[in-house]
mmCIF file of C-alpha atoms and ligand atoms in Angstrom:
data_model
loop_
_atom_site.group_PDB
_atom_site.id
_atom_site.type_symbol
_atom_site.label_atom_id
_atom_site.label_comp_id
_atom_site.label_asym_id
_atom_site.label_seq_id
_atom_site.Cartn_x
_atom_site.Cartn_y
_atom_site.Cartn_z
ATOM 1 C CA UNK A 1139 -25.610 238.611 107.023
ATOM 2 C CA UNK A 1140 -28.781 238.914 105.115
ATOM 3 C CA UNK A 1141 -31.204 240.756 107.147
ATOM 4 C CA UNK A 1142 -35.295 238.963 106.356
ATOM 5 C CA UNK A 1143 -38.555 240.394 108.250
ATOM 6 C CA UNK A 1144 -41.163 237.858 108.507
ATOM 7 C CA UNK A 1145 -44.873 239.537 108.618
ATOM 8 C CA UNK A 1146 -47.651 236.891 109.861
ATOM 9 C CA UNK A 1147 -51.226 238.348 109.340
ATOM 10 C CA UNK A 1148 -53.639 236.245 111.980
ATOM 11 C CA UNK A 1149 -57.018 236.927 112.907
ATOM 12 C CA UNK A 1150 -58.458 234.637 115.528
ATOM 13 C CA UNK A 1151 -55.569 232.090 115.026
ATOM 14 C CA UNK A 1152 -54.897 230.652 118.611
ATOM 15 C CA UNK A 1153 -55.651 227.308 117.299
ATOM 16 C CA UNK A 1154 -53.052 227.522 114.924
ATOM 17 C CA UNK A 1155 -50.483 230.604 115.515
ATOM 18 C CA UNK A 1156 -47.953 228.202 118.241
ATOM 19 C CA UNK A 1157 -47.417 225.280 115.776
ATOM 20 C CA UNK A 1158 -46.563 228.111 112.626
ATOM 21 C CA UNK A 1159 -44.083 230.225 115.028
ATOM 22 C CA UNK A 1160 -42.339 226.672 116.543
ATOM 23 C CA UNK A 1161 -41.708 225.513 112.966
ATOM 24 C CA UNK A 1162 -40.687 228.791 111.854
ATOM 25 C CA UNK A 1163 -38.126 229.607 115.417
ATOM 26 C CA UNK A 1164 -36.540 226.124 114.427
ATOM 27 C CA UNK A 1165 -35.996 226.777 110.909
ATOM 28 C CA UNK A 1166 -34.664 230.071 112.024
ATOM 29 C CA UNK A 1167 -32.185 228.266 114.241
ATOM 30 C CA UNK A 1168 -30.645 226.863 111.458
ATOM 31 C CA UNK A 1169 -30.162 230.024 109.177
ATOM 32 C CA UNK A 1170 -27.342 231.122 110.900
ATOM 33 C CA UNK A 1171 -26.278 233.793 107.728
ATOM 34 C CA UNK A 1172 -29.758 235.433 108.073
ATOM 35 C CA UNK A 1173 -31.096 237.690 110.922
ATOM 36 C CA UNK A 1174 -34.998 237.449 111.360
ATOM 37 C CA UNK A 1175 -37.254 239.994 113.003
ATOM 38 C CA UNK A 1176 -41.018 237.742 112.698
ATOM 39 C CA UNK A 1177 -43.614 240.371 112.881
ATOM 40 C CA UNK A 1178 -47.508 239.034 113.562
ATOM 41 C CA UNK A 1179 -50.242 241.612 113.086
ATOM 42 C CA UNK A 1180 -52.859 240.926 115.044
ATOM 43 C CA UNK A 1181 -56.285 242.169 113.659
ATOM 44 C CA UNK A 1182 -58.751 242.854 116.271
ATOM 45 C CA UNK A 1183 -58.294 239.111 117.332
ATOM 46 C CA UNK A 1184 -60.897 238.108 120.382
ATOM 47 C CA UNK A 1185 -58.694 235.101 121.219
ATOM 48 C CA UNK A 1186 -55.295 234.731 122.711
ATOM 49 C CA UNK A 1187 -53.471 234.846 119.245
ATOM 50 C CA UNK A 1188 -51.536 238.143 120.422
ATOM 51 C CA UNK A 1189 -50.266 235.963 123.465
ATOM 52 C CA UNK A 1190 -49.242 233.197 121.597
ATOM 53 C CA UNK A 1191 -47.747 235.610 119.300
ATOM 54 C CA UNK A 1192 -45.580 237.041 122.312
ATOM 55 C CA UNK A 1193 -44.800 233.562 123.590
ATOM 56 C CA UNK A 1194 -43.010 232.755 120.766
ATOM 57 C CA UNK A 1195 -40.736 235.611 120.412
ATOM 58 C CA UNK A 1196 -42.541 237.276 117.725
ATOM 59 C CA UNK A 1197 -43.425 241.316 117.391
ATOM 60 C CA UNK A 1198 -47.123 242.035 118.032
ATOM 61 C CA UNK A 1199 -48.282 244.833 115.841
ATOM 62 C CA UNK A 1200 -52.048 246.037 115.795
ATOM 63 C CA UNK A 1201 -53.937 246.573 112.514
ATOM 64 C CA UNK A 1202 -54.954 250.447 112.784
ATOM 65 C CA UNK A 1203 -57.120 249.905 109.830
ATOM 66 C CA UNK A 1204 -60.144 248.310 108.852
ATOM 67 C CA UNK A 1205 -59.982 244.683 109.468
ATOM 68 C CA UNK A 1206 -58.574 243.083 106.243
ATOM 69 C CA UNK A 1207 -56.091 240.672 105.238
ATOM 70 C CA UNK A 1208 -54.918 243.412 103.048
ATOM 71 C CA UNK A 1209 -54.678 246.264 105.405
ATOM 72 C CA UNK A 1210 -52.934 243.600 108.294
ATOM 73 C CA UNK A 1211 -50.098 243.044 105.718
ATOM 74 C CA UNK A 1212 -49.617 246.471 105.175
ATOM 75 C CA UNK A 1213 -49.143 247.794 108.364
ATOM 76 C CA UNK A 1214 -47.001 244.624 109.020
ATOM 77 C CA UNK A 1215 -44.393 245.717 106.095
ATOM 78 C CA UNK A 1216 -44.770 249.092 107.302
ATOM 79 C CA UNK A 1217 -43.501 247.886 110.498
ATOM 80 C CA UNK A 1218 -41.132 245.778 109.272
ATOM 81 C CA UNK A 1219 -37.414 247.086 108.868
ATOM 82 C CA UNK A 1220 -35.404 244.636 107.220
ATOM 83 C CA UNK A 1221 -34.693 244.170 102.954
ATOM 84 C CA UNK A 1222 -36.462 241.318 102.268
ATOM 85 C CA UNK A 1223 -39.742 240.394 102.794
ATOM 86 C CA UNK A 1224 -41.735 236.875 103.617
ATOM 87 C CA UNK A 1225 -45.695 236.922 104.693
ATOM 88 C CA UNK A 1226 -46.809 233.508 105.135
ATOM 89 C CA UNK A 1227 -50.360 232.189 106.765
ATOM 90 C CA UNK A 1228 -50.985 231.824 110.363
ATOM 91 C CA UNK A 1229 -53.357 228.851 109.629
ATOM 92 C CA UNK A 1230 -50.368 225.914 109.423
ATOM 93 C CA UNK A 1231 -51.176 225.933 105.800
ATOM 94 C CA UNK A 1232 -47.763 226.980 105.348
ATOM 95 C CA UNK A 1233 -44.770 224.952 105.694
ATOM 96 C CA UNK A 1234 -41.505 226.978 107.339
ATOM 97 C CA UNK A 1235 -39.165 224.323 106.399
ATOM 98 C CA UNK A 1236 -39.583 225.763 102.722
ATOM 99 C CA UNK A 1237 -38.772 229.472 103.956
ATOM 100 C CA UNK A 1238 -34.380 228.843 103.378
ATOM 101 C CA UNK A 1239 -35.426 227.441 99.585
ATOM 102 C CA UNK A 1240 -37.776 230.350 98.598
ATOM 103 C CA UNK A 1241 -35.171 232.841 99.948
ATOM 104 C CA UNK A 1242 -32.695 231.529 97.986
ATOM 105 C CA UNK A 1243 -34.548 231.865 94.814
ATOM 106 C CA UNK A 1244 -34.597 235.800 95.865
ATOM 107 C CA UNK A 1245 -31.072 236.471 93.227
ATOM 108 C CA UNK A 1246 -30.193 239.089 91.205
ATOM 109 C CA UNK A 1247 -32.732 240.382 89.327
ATOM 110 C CA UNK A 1248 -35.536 238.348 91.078
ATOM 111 C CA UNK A 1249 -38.067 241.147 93.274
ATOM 112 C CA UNK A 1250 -40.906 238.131 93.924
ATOM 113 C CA UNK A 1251 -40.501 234.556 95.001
ATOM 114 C CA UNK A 1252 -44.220 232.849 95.118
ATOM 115 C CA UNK A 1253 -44.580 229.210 96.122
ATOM 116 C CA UNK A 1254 -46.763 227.473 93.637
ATOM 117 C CA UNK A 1255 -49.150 225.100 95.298
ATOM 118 C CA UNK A 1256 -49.705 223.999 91.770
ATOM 119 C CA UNK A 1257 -46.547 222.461 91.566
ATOM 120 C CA UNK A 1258 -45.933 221.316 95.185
ATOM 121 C CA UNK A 1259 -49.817 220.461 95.722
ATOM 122 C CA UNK A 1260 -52.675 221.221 98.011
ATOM 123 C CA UNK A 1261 -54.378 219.396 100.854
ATOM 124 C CA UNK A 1262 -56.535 222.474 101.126
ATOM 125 C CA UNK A 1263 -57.609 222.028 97.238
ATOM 126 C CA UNK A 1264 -61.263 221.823 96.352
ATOM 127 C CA UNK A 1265 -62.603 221.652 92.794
ATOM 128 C CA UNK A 1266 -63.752 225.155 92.986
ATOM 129 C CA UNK A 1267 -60.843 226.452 94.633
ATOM 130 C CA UNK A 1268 -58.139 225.164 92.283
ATOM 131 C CA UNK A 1269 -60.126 226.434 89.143
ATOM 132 C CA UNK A 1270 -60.576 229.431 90.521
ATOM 133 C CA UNK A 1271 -56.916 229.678 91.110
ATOM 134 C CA UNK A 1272 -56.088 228.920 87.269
ATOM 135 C CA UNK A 1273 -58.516 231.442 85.960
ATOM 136 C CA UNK A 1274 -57.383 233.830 88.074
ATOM 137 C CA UNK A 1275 -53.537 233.147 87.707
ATOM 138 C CA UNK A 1276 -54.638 233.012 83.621
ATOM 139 C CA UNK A 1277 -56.793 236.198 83.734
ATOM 140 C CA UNK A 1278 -53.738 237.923 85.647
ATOM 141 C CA UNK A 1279 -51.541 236.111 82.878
ATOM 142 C CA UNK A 1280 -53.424 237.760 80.267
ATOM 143 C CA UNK A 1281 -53.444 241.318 81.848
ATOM 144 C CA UNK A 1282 -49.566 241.572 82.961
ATOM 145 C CA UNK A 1283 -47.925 238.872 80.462
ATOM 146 C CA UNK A 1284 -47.071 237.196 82.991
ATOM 147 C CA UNK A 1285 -48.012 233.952 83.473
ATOM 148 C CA UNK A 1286 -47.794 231.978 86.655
ATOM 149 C CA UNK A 1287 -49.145 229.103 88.290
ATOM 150 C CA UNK A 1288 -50.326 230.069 91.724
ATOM 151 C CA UNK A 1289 -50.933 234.034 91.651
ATOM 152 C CA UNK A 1290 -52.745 233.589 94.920
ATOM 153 C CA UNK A 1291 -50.625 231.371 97.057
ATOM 154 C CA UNK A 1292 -50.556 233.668 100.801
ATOM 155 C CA UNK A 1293 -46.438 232.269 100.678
ATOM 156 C CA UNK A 1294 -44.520 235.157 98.822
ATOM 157 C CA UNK A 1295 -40.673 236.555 99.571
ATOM 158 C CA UNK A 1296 -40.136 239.939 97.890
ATOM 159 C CA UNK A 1297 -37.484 242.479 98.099
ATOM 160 C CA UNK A 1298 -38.561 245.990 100.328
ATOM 161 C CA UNK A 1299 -39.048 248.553 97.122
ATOM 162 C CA UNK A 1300 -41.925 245.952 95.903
ATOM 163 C CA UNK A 1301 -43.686 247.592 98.909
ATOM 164 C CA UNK A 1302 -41.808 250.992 99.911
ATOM 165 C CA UNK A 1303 -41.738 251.954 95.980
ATOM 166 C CA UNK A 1304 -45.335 251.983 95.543
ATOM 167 C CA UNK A 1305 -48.682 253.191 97.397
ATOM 168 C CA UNK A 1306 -50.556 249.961 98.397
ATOM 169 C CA UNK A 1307 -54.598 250.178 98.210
ATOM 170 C CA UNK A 1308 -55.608 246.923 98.964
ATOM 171 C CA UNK A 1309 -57.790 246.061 101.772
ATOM 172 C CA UNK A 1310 -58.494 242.424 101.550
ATOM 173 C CA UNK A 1311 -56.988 238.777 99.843
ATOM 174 C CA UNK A 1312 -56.716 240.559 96.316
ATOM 175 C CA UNK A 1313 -52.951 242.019 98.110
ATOM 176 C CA UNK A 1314 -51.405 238.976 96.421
ATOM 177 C CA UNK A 1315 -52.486 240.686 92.594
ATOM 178 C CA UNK A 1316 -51.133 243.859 93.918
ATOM 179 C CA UNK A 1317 -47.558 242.421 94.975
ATOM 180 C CA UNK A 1318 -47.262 240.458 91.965
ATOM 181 C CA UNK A 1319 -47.796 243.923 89.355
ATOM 182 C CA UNK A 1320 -45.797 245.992 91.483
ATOM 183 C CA UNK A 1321 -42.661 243.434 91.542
ATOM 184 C CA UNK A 1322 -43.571 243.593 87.599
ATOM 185 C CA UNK A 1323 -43.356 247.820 88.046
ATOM 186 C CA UNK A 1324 -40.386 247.396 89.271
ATOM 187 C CA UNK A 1325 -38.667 245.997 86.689
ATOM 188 C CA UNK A 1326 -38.079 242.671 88.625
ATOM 189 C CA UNK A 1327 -38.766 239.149 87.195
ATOM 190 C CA UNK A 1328 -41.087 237.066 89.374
ATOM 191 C CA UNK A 1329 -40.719 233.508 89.589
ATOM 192 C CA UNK A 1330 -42.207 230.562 91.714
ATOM 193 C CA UNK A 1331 -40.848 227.813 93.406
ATOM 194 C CA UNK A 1332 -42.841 224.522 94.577
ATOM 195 C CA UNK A 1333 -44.610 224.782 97.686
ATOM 196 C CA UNK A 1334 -46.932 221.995 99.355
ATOM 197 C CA UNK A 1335 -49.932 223.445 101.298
ATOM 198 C CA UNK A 1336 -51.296 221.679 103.863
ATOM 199 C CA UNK A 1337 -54.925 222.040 105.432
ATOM 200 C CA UNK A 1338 -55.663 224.548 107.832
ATOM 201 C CA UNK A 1339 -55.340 222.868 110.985
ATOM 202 C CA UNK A 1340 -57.551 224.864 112.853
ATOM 203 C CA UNK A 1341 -59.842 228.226 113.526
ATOM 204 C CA UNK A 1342 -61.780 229.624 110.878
ATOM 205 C CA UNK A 1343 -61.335 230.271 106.908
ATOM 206 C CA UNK A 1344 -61.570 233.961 106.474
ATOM 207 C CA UNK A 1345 -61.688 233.702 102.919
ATOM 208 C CA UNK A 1346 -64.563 233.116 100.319
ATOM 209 C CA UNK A 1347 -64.334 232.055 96.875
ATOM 210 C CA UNK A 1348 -67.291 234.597 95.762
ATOM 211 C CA UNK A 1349 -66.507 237.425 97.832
ATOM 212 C CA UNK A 1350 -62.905 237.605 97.528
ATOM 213 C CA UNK A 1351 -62.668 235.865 93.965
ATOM 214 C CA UNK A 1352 -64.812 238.807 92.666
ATOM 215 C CA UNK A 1353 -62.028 241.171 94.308
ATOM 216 C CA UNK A 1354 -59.241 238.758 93.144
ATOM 217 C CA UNK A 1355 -60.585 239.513 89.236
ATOM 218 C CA UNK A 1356 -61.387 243.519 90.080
ATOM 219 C CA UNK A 1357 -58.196 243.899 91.017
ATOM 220 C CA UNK A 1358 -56.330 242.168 88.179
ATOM 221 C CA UNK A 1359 -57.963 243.728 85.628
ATOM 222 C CA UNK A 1360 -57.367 246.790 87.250
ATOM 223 C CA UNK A 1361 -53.622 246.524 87.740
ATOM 224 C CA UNK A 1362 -53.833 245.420 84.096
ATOM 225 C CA UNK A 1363 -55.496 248.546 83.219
ATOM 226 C CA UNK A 1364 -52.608 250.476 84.942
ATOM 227 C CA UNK A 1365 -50.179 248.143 82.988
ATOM 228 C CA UNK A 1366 -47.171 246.806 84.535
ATOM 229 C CA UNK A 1367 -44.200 248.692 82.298
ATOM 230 C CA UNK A 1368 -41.315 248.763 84.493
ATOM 231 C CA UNK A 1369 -40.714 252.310 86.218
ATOM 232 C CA UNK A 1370 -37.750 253.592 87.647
ATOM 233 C CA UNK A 1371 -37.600 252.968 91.367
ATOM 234 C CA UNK A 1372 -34.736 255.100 91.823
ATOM 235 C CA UNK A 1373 -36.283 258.291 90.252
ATOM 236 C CA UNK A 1374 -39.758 257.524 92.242
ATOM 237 C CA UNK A 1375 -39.762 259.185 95.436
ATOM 238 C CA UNK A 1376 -41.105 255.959 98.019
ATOM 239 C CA UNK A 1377 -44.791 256.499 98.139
ATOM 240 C CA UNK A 1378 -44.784 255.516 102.033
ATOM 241 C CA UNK A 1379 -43.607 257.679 105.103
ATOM 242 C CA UNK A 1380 -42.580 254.768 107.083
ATOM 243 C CA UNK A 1381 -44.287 255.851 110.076
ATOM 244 C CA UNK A 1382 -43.794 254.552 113.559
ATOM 245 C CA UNK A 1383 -46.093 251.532 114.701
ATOM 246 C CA UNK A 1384 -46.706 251.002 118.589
ATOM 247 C CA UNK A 1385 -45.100 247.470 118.518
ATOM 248 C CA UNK A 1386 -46.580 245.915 121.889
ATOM 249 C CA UNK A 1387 -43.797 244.017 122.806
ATOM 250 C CA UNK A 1388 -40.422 243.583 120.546
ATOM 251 C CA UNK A 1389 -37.566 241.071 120.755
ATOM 252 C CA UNK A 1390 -35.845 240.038 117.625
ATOM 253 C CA UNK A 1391 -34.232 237.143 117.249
ATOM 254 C CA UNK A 1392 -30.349 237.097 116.923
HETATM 255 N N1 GTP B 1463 -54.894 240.240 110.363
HETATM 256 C C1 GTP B 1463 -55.763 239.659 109.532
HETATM 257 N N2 GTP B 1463 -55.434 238.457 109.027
HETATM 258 C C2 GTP B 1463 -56.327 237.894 108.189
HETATM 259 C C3 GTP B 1463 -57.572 238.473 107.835
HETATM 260 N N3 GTP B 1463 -58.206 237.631 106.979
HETATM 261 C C4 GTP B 1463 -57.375 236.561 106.831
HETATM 262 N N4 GTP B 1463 -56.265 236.726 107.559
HETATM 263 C C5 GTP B 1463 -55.134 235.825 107.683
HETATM 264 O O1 GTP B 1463 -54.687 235.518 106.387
HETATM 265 C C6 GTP B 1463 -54.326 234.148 106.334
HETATM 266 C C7 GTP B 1463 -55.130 233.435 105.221
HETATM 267 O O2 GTP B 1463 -56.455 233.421 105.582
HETATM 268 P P1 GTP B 1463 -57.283 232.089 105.403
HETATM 269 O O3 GTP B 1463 -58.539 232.256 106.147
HETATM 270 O O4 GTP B 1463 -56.433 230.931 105.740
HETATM 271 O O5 GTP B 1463 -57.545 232.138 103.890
HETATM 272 P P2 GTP B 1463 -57.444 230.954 102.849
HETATM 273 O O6 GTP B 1463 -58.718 230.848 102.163
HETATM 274 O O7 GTP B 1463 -56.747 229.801 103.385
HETATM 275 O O8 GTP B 1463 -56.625 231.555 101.874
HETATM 276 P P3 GTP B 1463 -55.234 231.151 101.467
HETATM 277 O O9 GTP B 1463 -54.590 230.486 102.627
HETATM 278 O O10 GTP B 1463 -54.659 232.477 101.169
HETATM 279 O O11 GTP B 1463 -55.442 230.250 100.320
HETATM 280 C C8 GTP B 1463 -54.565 233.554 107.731
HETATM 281 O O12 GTP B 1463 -53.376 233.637 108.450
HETATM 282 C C9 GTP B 1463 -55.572 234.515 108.316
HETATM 283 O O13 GTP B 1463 -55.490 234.646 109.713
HETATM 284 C C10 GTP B 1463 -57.894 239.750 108.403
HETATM 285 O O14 GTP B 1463 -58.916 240.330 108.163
HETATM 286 N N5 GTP B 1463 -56.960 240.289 109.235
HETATM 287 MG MG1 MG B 1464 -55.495 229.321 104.760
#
């Protein structure tokens, strides 16, 4: 039985947060070799996302931190207890029938599985928006040696030590650049697989392309900076105490 914790980051998503966790219990239903715990953190949300959250079976976990999409994921792994990893949107940009193919890229070997929207297309492309992407992606290529598509994609599946083997600083979107070097640090190959994003279908963006693409390149060139050369996970102590979240309301499924 492979053993998968699913970590939803929302803020304000009511619109949206039922049709993401009714795809994702039915896709669970039929992945009857995996156990899933689905995590959502809720981040100071003023709508009824931690409700819907609830309604569906999924663990409620508040963000403790400053409000980030960054610091949500973070205390969402740190409340997580399960080896392998998926954060995916809470916008229905995201499409849970894909979950059983990118966990099965997850082999030997493999520490990050990121589903390229540059393969599998995006209804939520603009212009500006898939440039960005590509410079970014290329920058990050440039920095790590690592070149990928879709750096930025919010759809990643990535073995626990990614996380538990390294301290995590990022408050915001630029958490994807972060992942990606520390799967790298690790000594794990990162590859993508071909994801189709669809439009939000509801609620508010929470990203913008100045803001957060100024972080996106801060952050790459400072992970590049640190350089990516594979450490030892065994000989590094985990950076994180894994300490105990208040989960509001728990009930994992199967
Ligand atoms: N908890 C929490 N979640 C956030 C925050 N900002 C964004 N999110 C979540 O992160 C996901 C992506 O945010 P979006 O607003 O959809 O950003 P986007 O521009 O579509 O970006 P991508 O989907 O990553 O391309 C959504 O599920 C948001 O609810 C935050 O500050 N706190
Ligand atoms: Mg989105």
């Amino acid at each position: 039985m492979k053993n998968v914790s699913i970590i939803i980051p929302a803020q304000n998503e009511e619109e949206t947060l039922g049709l993401v966790l009714e795809d994702l219990n039915k896709v669970i239903d039929e992945m009857p070799n995996y156990r899933f715990e689905v995590i959502c953190v809720d981040d100071h949300s003023t709508d009824g996302t931690a409700n819907i959250a609830r309604s569906y079976g999924a663990k409620v976990v508040e963000n403790l931190r400053k409000p980030g999409k960054g610091t949500a994921l973070r205390t969402g792994f740190e409340a997580s207890q399960y080896e392998t990893l998926v954060m995916l949107d809470a916008d229905y940009s995201h499409r849970a029938e894909e979950l059983p193919r990118m966990l099965n890229a997850l082999t030997d070997g493999v520490g990050l599985v990121i589903g390229s929207r540059v393969v599998g297309g995006s209804e939520e492309y603009t212009h500006v928006r898939a440039l960005g992407n590509v410079f970014l992606s290329a920058t990050l290529g440039v920095c790590t040696r690592r070149y990928l598509s879709d750096a930025l994609n919010g759809f990643k599946v990535f073995r626990r030590e990614v996380f538990t083997g390294f301290k995590y600083t990022s408050n915001a979107f630029e958490i994807e650049i972060e992942i990606i070097a520390n799967a790298l640090r690790g000594g794990f190959r990162v590859v993508e697989v071909s994801s189709s994003e669809r439009a939000r279908a509801g609620g508010e963006m929470k990203s913008s392309v100045v803001k957060h693409g100024t972080r996106f390149l801060l952050r790459i060139f400072w992970e590049g900076l640190r350089g990516v050369k594979p450490v030892n996970l065994e000989e590094k102590k985990p950076s994180i105490k894994l300490r105990k979240i208040p989960v509001a309301e728990t009930r994992s499924r199967k």
